[in-house]
Tab-separated table of C-alpha atoms and ligand atoms in Angstrom:
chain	number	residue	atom	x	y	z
A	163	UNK	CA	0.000	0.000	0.000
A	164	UNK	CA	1.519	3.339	-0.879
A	165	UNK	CA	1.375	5.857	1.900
A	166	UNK	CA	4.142	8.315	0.894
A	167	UNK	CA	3.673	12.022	-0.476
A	168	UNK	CA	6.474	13.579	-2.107
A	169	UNK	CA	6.398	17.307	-1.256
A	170	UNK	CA	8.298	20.076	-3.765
A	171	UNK	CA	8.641	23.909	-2.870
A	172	UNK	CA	10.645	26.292	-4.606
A	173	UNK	CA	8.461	29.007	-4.538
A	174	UNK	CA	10.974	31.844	-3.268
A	175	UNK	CA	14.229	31.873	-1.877
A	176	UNK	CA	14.350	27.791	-0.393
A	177	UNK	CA	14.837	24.890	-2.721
A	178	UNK	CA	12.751	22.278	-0.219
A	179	UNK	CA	11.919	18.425	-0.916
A	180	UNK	CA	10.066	16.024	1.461
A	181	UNK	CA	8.355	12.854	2.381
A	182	UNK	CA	5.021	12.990	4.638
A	183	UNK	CA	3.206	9.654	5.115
A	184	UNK	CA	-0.629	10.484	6.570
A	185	UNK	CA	-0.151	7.686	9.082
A	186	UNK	CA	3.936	8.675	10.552
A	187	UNK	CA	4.062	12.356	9.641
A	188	UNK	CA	7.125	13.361	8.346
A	189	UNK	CA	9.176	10.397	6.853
A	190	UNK	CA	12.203	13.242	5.574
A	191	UNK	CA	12.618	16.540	4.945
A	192	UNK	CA	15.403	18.822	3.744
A	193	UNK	CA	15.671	22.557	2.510
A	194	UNK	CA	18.283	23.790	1.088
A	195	UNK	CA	18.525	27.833	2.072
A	196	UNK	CA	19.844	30.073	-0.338
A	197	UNK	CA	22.753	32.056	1.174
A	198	UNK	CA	23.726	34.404	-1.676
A	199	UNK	CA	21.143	36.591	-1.282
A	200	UNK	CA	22.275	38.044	1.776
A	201	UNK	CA	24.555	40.271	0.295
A	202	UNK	CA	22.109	42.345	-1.417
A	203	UNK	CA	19.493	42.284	1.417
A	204	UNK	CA	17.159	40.981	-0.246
A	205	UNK	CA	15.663	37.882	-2.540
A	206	UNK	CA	17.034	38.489	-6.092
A	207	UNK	CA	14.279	36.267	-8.443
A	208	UNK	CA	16.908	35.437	-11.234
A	209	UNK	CA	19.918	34.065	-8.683
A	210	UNK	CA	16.978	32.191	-6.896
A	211	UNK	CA	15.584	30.183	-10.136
A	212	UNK	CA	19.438	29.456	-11.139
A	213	UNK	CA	19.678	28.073	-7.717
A	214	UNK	CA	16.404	25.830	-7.644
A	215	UNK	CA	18.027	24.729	-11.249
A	216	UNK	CA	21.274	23.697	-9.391
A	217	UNK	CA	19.777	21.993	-5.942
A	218	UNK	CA	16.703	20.581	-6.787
A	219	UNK	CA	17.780	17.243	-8.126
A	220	UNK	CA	20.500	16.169	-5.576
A	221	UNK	CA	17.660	17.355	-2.877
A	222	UNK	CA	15.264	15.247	-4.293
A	223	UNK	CA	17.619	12.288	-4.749
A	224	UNK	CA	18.848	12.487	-1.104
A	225	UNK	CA	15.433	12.384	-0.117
A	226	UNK	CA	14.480	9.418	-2.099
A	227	UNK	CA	17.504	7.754	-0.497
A	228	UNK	CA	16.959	8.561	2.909
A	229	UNK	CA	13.195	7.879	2.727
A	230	UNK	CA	14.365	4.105	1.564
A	231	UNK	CA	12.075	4.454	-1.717
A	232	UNK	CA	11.940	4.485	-5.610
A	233	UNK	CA	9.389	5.960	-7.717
A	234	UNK	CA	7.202	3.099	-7.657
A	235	UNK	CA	6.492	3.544	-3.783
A	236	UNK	CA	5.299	7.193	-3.911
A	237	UNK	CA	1.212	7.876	-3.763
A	238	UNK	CA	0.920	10.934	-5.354
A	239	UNK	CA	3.541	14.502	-5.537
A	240	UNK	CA	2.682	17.561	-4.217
A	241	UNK	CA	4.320	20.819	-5.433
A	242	UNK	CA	3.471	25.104	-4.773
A	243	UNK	CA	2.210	26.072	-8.110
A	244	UNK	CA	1.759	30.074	-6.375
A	245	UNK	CA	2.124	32.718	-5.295
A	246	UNK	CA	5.720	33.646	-5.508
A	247	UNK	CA	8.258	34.196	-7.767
A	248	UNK	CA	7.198	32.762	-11.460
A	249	UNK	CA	11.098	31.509	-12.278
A	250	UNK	CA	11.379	29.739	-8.728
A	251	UNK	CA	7.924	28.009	-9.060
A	252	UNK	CA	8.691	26.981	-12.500
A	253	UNK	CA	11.793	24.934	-11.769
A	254	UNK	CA	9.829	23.105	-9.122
A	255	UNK	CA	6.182	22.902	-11.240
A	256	UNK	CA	8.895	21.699	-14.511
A	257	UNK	CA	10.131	19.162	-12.464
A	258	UNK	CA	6.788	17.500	-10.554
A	259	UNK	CA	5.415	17.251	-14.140
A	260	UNK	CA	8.109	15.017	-15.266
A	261	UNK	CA	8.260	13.561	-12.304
A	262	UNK	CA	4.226	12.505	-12.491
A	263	UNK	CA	3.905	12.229	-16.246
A	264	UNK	CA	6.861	9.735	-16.578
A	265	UNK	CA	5.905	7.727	-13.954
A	266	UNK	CA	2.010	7.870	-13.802
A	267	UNK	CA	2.358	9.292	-10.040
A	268	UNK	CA	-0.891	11.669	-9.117
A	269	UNK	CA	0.081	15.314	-8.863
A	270	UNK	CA	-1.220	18.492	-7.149
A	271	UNK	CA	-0.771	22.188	-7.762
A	272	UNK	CA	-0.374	23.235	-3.725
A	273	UNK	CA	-1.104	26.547	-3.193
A	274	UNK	CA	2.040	28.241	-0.634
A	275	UNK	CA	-0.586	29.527	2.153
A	276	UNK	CA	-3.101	26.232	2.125
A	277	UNK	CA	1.105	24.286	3.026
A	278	UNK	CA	1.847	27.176	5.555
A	279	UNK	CA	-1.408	26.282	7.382
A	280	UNK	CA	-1.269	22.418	7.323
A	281	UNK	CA	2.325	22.898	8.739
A	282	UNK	CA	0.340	22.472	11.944
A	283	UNK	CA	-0.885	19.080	11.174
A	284	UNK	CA	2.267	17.905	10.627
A	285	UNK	CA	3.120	17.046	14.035
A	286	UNK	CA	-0.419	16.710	16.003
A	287	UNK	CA	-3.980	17.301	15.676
A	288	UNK	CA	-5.333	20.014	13.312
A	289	UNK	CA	-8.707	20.962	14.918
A	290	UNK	CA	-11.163	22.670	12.865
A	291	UNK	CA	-12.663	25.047	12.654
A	292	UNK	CA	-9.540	26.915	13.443
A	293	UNK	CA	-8.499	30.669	12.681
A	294	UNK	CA	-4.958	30.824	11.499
A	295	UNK	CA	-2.656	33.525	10.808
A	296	UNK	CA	-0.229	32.954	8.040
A	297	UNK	CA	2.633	35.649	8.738
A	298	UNK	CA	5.649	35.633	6.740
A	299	UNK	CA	7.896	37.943	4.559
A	300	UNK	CA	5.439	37.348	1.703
A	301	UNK	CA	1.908	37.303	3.238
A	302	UNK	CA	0.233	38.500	6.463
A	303	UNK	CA	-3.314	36.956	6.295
A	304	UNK	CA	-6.094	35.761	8.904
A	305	UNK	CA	-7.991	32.552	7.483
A	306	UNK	CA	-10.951	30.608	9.321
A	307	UNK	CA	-10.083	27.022	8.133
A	308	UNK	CA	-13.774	25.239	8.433
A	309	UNK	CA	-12.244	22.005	7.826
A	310	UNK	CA	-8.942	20.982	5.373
A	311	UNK	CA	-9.786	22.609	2.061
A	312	UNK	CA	-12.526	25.027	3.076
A	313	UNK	CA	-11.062	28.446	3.759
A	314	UNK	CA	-12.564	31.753	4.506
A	315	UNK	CA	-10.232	34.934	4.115
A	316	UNK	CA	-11.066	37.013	6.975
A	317	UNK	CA	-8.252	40.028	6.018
A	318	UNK	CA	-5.033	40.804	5.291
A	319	UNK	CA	-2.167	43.539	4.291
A	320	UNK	CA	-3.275	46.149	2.102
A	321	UNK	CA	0.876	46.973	1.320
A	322	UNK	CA	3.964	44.980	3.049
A	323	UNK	CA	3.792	41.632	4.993
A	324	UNK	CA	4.578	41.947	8.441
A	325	UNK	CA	7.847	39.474	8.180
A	326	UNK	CA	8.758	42.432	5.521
A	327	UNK	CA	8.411	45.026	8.075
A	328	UNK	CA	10.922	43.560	10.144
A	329	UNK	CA	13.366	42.761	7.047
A	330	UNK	CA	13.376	46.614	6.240
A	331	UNK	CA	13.672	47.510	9.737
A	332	UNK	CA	16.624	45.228	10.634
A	333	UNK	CA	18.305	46.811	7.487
A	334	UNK	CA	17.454	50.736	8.827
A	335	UNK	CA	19.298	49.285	11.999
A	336	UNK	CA	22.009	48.094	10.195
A	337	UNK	CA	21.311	44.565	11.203
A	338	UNK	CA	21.659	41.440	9.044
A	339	UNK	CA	19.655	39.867	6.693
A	340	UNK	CA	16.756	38.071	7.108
A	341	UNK	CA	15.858	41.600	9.565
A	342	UNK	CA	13.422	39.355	11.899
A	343	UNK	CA	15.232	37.221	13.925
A	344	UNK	CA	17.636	40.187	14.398
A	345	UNK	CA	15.396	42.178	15.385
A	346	UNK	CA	13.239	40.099	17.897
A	347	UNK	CA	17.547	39.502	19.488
A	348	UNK	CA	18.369	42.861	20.004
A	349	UNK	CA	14.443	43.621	21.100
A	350	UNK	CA	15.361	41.268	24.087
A	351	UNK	CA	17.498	44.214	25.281
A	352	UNK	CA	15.517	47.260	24.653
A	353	UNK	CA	12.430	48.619	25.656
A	354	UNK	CA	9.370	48.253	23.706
A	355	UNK	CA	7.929	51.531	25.144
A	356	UNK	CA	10.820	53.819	24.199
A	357	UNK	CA	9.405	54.761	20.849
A	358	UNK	CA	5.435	55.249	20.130
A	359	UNK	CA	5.252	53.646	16.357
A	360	UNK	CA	1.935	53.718	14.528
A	361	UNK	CA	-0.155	50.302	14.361
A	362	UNK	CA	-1.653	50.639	11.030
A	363	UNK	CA	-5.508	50.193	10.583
A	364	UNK	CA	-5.711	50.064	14.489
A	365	UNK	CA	-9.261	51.694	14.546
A	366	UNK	CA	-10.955	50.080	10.971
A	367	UNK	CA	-13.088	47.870	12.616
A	368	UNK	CA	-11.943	45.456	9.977
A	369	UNK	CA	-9.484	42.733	10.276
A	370	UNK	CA	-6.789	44.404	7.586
A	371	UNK	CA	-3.316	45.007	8.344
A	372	UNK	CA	-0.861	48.388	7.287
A	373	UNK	CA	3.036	48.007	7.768
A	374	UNK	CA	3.974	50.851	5.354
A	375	UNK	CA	3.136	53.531	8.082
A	376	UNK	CA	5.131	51.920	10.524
A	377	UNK	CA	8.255	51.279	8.036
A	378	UNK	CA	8.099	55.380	6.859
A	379	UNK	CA	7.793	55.860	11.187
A	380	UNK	CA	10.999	54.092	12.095
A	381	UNK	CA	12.766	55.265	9.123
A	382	UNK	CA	12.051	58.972	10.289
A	383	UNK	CA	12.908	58.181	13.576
A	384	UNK	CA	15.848	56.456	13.061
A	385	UNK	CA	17.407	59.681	11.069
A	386	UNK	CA	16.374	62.136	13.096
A	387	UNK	CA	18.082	60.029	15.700
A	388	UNK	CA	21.741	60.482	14.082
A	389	UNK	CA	24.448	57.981	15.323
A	390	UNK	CA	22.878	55.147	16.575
A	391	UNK	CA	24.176	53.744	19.949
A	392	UNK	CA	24.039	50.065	20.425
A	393	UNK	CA	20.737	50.911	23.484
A	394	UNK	CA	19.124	52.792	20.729
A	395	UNK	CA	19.396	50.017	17.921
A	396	UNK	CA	17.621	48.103	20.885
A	397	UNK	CA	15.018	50.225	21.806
A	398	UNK	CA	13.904	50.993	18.427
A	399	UNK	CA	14.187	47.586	17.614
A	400	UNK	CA	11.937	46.421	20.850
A	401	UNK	CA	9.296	49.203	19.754
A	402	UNK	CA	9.168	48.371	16.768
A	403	UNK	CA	8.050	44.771	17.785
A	404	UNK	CA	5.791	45.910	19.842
A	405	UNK	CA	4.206	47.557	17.181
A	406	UNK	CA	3.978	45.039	14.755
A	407	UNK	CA	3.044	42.419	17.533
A	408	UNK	CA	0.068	44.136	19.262
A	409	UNK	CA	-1.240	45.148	15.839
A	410	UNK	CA	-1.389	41.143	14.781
A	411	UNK	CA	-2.609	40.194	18.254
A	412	UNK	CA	-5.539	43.126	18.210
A	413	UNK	CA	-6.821	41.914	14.756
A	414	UNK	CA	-6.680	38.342	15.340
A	415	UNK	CA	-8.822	38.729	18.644
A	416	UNK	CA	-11.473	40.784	16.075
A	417	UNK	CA	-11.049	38.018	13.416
A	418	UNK	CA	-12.079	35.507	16.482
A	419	UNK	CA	-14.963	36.657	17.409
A	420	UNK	CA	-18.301	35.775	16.149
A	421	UNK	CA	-16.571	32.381	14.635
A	422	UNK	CA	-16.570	28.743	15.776
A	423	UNK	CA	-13.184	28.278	16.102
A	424	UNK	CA	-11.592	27.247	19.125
A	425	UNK	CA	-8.103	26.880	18.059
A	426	UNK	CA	-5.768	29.083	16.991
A	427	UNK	CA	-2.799	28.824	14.619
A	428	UNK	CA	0.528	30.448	13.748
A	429	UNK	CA	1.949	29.783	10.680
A	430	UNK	CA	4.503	31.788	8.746
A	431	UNK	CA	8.362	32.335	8.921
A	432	UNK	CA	7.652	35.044	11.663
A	433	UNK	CA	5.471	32.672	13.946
A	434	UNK	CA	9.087	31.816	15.158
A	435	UNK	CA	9.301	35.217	17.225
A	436	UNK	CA	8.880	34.565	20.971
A	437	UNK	CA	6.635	37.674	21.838
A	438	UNK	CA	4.219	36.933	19.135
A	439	UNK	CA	3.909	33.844	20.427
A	440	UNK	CA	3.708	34.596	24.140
A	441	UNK	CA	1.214	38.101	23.138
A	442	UNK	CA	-0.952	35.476	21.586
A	443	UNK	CA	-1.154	32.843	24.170
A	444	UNK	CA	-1.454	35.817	26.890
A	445	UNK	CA	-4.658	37.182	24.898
A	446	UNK	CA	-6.333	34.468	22.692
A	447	UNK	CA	-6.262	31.812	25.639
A	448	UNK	CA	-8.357	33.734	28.004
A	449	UNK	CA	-10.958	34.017	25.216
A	450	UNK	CA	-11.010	30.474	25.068
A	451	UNK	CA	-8.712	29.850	22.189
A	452	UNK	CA	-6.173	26.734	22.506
A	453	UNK	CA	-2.826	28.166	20.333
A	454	UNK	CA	-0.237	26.544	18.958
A	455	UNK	CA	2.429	26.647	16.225
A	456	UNK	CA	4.459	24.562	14.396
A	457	UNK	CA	8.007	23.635	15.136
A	458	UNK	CA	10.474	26.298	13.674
A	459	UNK	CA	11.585	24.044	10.609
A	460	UNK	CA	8.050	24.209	9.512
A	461	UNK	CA	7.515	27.817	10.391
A	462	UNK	CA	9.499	28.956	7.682
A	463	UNK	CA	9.097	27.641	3.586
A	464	UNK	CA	9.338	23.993	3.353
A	465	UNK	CA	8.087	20.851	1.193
A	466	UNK	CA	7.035	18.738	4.291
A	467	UNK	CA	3.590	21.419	4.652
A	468	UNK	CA	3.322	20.723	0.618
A	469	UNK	CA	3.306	17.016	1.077
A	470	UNK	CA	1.157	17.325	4.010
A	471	UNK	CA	-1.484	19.232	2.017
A	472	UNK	CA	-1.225	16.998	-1.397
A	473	UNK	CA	-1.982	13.914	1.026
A	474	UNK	CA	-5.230	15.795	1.770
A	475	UNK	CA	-5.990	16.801	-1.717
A	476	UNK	CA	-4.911	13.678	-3.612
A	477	UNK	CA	-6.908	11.372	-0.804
A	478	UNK	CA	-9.938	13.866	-1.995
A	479	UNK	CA	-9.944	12.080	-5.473
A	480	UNK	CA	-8.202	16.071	-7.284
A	481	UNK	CA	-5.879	15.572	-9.966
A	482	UNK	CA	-4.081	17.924	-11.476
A	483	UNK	CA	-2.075	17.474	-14.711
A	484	UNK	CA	0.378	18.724	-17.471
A	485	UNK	CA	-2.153	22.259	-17.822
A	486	UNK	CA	-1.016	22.868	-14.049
A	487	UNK	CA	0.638	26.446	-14.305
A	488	UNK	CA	2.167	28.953	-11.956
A	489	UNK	CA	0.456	32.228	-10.540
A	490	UNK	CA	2.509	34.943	-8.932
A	491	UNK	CA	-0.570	36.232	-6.464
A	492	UNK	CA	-4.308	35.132	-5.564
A	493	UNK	CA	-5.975	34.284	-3.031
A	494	UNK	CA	-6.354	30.668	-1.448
A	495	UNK	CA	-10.055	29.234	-2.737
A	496	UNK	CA	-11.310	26.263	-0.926
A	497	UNK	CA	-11.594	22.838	-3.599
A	498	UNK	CA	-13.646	21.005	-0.693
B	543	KG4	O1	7.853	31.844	5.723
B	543	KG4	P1	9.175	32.455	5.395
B	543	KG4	O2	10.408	31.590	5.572
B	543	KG4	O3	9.246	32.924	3.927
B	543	KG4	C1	8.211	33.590	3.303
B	543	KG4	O4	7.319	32.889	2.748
B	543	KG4	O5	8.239	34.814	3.345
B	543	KG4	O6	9.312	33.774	6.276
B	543	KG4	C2	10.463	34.580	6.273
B	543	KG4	C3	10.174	35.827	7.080
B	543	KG4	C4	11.281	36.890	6.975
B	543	KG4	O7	10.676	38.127	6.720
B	543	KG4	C5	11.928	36.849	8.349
B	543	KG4	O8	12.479	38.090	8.743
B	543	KG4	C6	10.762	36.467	9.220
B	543	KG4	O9	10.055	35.499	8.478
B	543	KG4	N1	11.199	35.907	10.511
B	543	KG4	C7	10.993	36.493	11.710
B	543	KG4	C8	11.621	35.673	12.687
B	543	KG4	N2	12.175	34.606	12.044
B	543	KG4	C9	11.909	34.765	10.707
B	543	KG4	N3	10.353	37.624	12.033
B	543	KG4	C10	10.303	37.969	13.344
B	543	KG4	N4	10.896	37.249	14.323
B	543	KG4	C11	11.557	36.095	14.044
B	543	KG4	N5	12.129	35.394	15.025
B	544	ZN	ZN1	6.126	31.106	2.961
């Protein structure tokens, strides 16, 4: 009986490949992180296709290898088909098709937010209905999942992504690139009342999200400031947290109410920061919301969510095919 789910993402900056099996979770997983962006702070799309080109293969081979099967033993691939970066998503779309079409393997188009959100079924229970917030450098969106494959988009970021707040505010610090996790470090040392930064759509009544105020806010602040001590890089970088935590904590407690859901989901490269984590626990659990997130290998891009979500879609009876193609934005639709 074949119970394994071969999982591709390439859909920005990681080259990812992985084995899920519906009954043991994760079999293997490996992503291969793309280092030579760092020098131009920031995720260049033409070095990150040539790099899919170069990794893919070997990553899928060692995978193969480690999971202890051919071809022949796989139940169906998954692959992200969108939204991100057309040239990355091709190399990984280009290869799935071969990869099904030569061997007669069933294959699904995965769509990057439906993988970040089943990254929490990848290592327990996923409890529906559940709200989740997907929160990463490309996307900053609340969605009530009524059950696997049945989504309802409750809001999101009219401009930057909230993980792209913190990349551009690491780099006004003169921090290193990715900005978040540099941030949230030197925020450990600083005080997140020291500077009063705007949280964007605070007072809409609606569960959108604004980072571009806060981005112009620091940037302002930060030259009006002059030479920046070492206490000042952390106090600016603690208030700026603060603002971008409160504001996603605020509009997921206004996203919760008048729903079902009773669980509560992080999802999203920065899930991994600590006082998101704790903000939301501190404020959701009261309400009576159980939260969680997944470990930090699954918080950020990765192939084992993809596998985990073509296992759902593929044991659905949906096929896709050779006409599969690649979309840079759109929204996540349900297919239940
Ligand atoms: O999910 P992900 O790996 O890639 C995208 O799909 O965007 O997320 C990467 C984003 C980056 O913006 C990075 O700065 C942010 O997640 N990030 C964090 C932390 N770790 C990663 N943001 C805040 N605190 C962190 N600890
Ligand atoms: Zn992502």
């Amino acid at each position: 009986m074949r119970e394994l789910y071969l999982g591709i993402e390439t859909s920005c900056d990681d080259t990812s490949c992985a084995l899920y099996s519906p009954g043991r979770g994760v079999v293997v997983h490996r992503t291969a992180a793309q280092l030579d962006h760092r020098i131009y702070g920031g995720v260049v799309p033409e070095i990150a296709s040539r790099s899919h080109m170069k990794t893919l293969l070997p990553l899928y081979e060692t995978v193969m290898k480690e999971g202890g099967i051919d071809l022949d033993g796989l139940a169906g691939i998954g692959v992200t088909h969108g939204p991100g970066l057309t040239g990355s998503l091709l190399v990984g779309l280009s290869f799935a098709k071969a990869l099904s079409y030569g061997n007669s393997i069933p294959l699904v188009g995965v769509h990057h937010l439906e993988g970040h959100i089943l990254a929490n079924a990848l290592e327990g229970d996923f409890e529906t209905p559940a709200l989740v917030l997907v929160v990463s450098g490309g996307h900053t969106q609340l969605i009530l999942t009524e059950e696997i494959g049945c989504y309802r988009f409750m809001g999101g970021t009219r401009d930057d992504a909230a993980g792209e707040a913190f990349d551009k505010i690491g780099k006004l610090l003169g921090l290193p690139f990715p900005g978040g996790p540099a941030v949230e470090r030197e925020a450990k040392g600083g005080d997140p009342h020291a500077f009063d930064f705007p949280m964007g759509l605070r007072h809409s009544g609606m569960c959108d999200f604004s980072f571009s105020g806060l981005k112009t806010a620091v940037r302002l602040e930060v030259e009006s400031l002059g030479k920046l001590t070492p206490q000042l890089v952390r106090d600016v970088a603690a208030s700026s947290q603060e603002a971008i935590v409160q504001i996603l904590v605020e509009k997921s407690e206004l996203a919760a109410q008048g729903t079902k859901a009773r669980r509560f989901y992080l999802a999203g490269g920065v899930a991994a920061n600590g006082r998101l984590r704790d903000c939301m626990k501190e404020r959701l659990e009261p309400r009576g919301l159980d939260v969680s997130w997944p470990a930090v290998e699954y918080c950020t891009d990765n192939a084992a969510m993809i596998a985990c979500a073509a296992s759902h879609q593929i044991q659905a009876g949906r096929r896709g095919g050779l006409a599969l193609n690649t979309f840079s934005r759109g929204e996540l639709a349900s297919w239940r």
